[in-house]
Tab-separated table of C-alpha atoms in Angstrom:
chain	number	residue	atom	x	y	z
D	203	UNK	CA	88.664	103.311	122.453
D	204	UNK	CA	90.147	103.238	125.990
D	205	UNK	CA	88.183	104.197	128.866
D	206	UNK	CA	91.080	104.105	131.078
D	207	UNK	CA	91.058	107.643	133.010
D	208	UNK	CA	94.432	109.298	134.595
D	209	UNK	CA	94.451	112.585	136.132
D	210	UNK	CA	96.511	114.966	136.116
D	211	UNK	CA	97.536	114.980	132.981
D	212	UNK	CA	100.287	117.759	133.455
D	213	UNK	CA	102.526	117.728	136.966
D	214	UNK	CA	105.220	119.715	137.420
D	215	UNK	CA	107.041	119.262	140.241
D	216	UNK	CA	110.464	120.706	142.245
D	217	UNK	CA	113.201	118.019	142.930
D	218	UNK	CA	112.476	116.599	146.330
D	219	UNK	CA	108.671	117.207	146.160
D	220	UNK	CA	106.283	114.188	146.266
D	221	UNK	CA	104.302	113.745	142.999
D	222	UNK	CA	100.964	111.710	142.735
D	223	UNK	CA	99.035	110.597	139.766
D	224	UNK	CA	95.493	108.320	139.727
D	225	UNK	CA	94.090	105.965	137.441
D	226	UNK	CA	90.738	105.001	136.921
D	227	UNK	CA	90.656	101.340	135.147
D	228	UNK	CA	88.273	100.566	132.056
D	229	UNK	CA	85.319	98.942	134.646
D	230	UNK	CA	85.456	95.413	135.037
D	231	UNK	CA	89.001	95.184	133.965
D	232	UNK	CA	90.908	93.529	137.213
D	233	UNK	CA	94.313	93.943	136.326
D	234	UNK	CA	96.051	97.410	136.464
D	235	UNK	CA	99.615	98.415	135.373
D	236	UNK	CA	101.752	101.295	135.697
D	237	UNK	CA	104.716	102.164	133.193
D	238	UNK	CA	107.278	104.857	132.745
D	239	UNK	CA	107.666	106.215	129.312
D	240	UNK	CA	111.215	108.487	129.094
D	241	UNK	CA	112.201	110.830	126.371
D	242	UNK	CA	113.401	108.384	124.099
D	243	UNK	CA	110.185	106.755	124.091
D	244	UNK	CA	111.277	103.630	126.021
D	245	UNK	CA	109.153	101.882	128.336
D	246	UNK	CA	109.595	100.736	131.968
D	247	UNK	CA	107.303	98.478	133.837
D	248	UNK	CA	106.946	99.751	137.282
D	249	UNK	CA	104.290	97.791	139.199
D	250	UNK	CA	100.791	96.197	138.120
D	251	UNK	CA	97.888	94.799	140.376
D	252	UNK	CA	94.790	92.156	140.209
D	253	UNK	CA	91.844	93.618	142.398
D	254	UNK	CA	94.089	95.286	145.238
D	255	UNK	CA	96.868	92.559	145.605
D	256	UNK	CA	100.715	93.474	143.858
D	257	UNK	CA	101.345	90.644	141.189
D	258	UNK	CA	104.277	92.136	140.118
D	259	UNK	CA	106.796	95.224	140.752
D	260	UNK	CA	110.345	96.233	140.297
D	261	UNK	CA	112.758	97.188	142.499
D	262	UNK	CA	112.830	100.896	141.950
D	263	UNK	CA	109.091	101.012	142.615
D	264	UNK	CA	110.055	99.653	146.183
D	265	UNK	CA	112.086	102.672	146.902
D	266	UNK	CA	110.603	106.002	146.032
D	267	UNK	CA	108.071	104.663	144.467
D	268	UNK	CA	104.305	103.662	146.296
D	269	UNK	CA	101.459	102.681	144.277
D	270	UNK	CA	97.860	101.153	145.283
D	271	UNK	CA	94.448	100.126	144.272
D	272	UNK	CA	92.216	100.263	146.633
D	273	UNK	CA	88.639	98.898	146.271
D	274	UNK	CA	85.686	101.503	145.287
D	275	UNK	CA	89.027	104.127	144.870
D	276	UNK	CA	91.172	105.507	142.144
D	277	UNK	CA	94.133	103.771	141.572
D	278	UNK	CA	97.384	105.959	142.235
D	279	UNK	CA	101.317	106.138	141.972
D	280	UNK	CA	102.872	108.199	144.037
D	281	UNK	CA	106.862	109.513	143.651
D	282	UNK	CA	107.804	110.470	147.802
D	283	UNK	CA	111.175	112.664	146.658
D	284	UNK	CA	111.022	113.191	143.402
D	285	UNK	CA	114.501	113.348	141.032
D	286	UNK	CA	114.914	115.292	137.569
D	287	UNK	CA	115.336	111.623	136.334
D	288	UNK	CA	111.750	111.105	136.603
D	289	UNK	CA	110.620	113.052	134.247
D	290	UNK	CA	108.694	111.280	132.195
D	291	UNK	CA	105.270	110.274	130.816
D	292	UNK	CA	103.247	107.643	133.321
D	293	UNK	CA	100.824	105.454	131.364
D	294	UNK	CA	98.450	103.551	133.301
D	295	UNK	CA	97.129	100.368	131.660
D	296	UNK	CA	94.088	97.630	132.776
D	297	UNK	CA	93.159	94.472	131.507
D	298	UNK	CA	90.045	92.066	131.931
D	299	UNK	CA	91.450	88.434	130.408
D	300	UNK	CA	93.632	89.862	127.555
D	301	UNK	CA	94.771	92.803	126.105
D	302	UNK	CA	95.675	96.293	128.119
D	303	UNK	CA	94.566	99.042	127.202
D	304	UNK	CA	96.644	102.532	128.340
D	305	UNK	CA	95.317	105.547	129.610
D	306	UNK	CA	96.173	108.992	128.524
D	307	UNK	CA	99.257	109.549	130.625
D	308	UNK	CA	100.186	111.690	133.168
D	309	UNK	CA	103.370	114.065	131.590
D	310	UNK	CA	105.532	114.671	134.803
D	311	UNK	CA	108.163	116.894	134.317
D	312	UNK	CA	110.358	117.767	137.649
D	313	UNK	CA	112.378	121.187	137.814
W	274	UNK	CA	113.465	85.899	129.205
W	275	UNK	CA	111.074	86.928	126.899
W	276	UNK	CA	111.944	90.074	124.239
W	277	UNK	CA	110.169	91.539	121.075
W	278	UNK	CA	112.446	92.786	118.130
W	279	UNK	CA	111.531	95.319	116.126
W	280	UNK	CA	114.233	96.151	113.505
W	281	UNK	CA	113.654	99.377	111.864
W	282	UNK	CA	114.167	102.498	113.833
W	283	UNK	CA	112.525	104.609	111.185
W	284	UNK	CA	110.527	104.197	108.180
W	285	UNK	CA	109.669	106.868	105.866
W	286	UNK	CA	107.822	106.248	102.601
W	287	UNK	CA	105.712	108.417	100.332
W	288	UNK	CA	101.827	108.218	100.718
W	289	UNK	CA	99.955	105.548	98.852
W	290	UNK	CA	102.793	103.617	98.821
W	291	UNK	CA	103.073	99.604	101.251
W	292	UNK	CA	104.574	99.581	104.574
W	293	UNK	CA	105.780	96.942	106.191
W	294	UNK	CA	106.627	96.876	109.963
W	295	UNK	CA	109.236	93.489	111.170
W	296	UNK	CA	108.413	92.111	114.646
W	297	UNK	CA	109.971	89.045	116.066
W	298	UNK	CA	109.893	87.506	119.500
W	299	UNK	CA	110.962	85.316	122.103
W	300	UNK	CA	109.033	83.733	124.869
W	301	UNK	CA	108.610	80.912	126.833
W	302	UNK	CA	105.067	80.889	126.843
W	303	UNK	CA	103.323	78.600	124.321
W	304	UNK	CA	100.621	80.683	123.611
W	305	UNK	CA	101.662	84.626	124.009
W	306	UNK	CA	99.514	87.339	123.276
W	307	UNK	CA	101.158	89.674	120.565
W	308	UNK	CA	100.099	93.415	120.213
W	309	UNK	CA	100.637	96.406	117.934
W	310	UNK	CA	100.393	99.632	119.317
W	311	UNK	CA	99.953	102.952	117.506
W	312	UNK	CA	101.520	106.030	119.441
W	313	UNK	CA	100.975	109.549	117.908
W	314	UNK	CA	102.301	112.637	118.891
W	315	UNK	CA	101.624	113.781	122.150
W	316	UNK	CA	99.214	111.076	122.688
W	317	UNK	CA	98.896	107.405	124.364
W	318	UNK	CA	99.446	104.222	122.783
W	319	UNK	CA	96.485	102.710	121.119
W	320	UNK	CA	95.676	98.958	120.301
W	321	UNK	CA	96.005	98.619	116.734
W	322	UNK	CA	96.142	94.946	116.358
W	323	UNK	CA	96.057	91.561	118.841
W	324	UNK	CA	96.621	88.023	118.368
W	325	UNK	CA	96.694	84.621	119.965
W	326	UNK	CA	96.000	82.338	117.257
W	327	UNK	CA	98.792	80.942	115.016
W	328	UNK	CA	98.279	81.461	111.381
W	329	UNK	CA	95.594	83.789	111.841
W	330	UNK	CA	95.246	87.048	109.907
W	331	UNK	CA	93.592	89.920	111.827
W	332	UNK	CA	93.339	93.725	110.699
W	333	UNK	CA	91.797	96.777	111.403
W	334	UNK	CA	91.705	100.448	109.973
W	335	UNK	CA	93.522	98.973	106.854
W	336	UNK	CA	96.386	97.466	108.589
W	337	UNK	CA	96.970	93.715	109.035
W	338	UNK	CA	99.169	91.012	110.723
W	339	UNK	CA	99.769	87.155	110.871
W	340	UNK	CA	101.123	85.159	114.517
W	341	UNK	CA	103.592	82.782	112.918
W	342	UNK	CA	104.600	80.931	115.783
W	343	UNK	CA	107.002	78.442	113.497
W	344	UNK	CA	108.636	81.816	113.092
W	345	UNK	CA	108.220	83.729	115.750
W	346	UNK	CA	107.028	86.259	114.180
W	347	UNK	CA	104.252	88.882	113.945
W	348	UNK	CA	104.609	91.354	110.974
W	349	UNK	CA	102.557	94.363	110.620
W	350	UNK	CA	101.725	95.286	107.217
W	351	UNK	CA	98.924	97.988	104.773
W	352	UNK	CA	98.682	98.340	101.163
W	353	UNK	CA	98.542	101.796	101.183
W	354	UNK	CA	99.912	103.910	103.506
W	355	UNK	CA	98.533	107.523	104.499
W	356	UNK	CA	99.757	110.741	106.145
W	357	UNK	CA	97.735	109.961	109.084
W	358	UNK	CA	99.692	107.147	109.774
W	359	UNK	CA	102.749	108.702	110.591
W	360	UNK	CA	103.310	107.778	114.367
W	361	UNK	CA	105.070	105.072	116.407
W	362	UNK	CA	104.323	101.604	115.885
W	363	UNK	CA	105.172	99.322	118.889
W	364	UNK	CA	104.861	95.620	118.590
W	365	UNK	CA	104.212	94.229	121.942
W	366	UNK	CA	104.047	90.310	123.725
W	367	UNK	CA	101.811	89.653	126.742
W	368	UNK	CA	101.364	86.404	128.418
W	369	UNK	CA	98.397	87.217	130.998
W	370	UNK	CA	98.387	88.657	134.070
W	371	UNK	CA	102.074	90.015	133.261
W	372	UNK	CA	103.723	93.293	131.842
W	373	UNK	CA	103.893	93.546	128.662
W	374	UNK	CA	107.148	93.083	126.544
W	375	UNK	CA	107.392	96.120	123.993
W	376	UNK	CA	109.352	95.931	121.205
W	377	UNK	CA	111.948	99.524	120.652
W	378	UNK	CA	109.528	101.021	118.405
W	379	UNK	CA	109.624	102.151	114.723
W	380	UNK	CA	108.928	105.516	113.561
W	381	UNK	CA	106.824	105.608	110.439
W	382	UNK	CA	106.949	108.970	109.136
W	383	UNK	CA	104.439	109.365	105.603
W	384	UNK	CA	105.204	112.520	103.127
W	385	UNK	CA	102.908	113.631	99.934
């Protein structure tokens, strides 16, 4: 079973507002992903870490988007104006040398 | 670049009965990691089922798969299906370090 931990796991947010989730990663697990989920159950990488360094991220995350990992801190992803198109269901993932494992999601749904 | 194929939107079946799950891929990694993931309603994906090793059969909680690299391919299959295991089955390729490649998804939807 996962021991990934994401909080909140309801936001609900106005269009413009910022929106922030955290994610805990499954200890000892260096690597640390964030998707988007949408309603039709499609999945969108957004950014992932090792330790506190970006590996990876896509070019929407480098707009509205922030994320980070600090060391000896939760995780987080963080939506600065938030659009109705974001609605979605954020999964946070980590990984020690092979397989991720996902967290329970933050649902955010924006008015 | 890399993609997983997963050809049936929807599966429905009656209980008791095999199922039977397609996944292909493409990578051009020599040795990929390929995952199935179990999504229920209202809930996270789980890890159902992981492999690296060509030829390989692994299971758990009654459902099983083979890596056929010759093939591509990495087919998820149980004898006997059960209500429970209505959900969304995505097949998934990682190659470390990376995001993971999901598949569309299949709906697997079990009546009495």
């Amino acid at each position: 079973n996962s021991k990934v931990i994401q909080t909140p796991r309801y936001l609900v947010k106005g269009q413009g507002q910022k929106a922030k989730m955290r994610c805990i990663p499954e200890k000892g697990h260096p690597v640390v992903f964030w998707y988007q989920q949408n309603k039709n159950n499609e999945f969108k990488f957004l950014i992932n870490f090792q330790n506190q360094e970006v590996l990876q991220q896509i070019d929407m995350t480098e707009k509205r988007f922030s994320a980070e990992c600090p060391s000896n801190s939760p995780c987080s992803l963080e939506i600065q104006s938030s659009e109705a198109g974001d609605s979605a269901l954020y999964l946070c993932a980590s990984a020690g040398t092979g397989e991720q494992y996902f967290g329970p999601g933050t649902r955010l749904t924006v008015l | 670049g890399d993609s997983v194929t997963q050809t049936e939107g929807l599966v429905t079946l009656t209980e008791g009965l095999p199922v039977m799950l397609n996944c292909t891929y493409q990578t051009i990694y020599s040795n990929p990691f390929l995952f199935w993931y179990v999504q229920h309603l209202n809930e996270s994906p789980r890890l159902l089922l992981k492999s690296f090793t060509d030829n390989k059969r692994t299971e758990h909680q009654g459902f099983h798969a083979t890596l056929h690299k010759s093939s591509s391919s990495f087919h998820l299959q149980k004898s006997s299906a059960q209500l429970s295991d209505s959900a969304l089955y995505y097949c998934a390729l990682y190659q470390g370090g990376r995001a993971l490649i999901f598949g569309t998804g299949t709906t697997v939807s079990v009546s009495p």
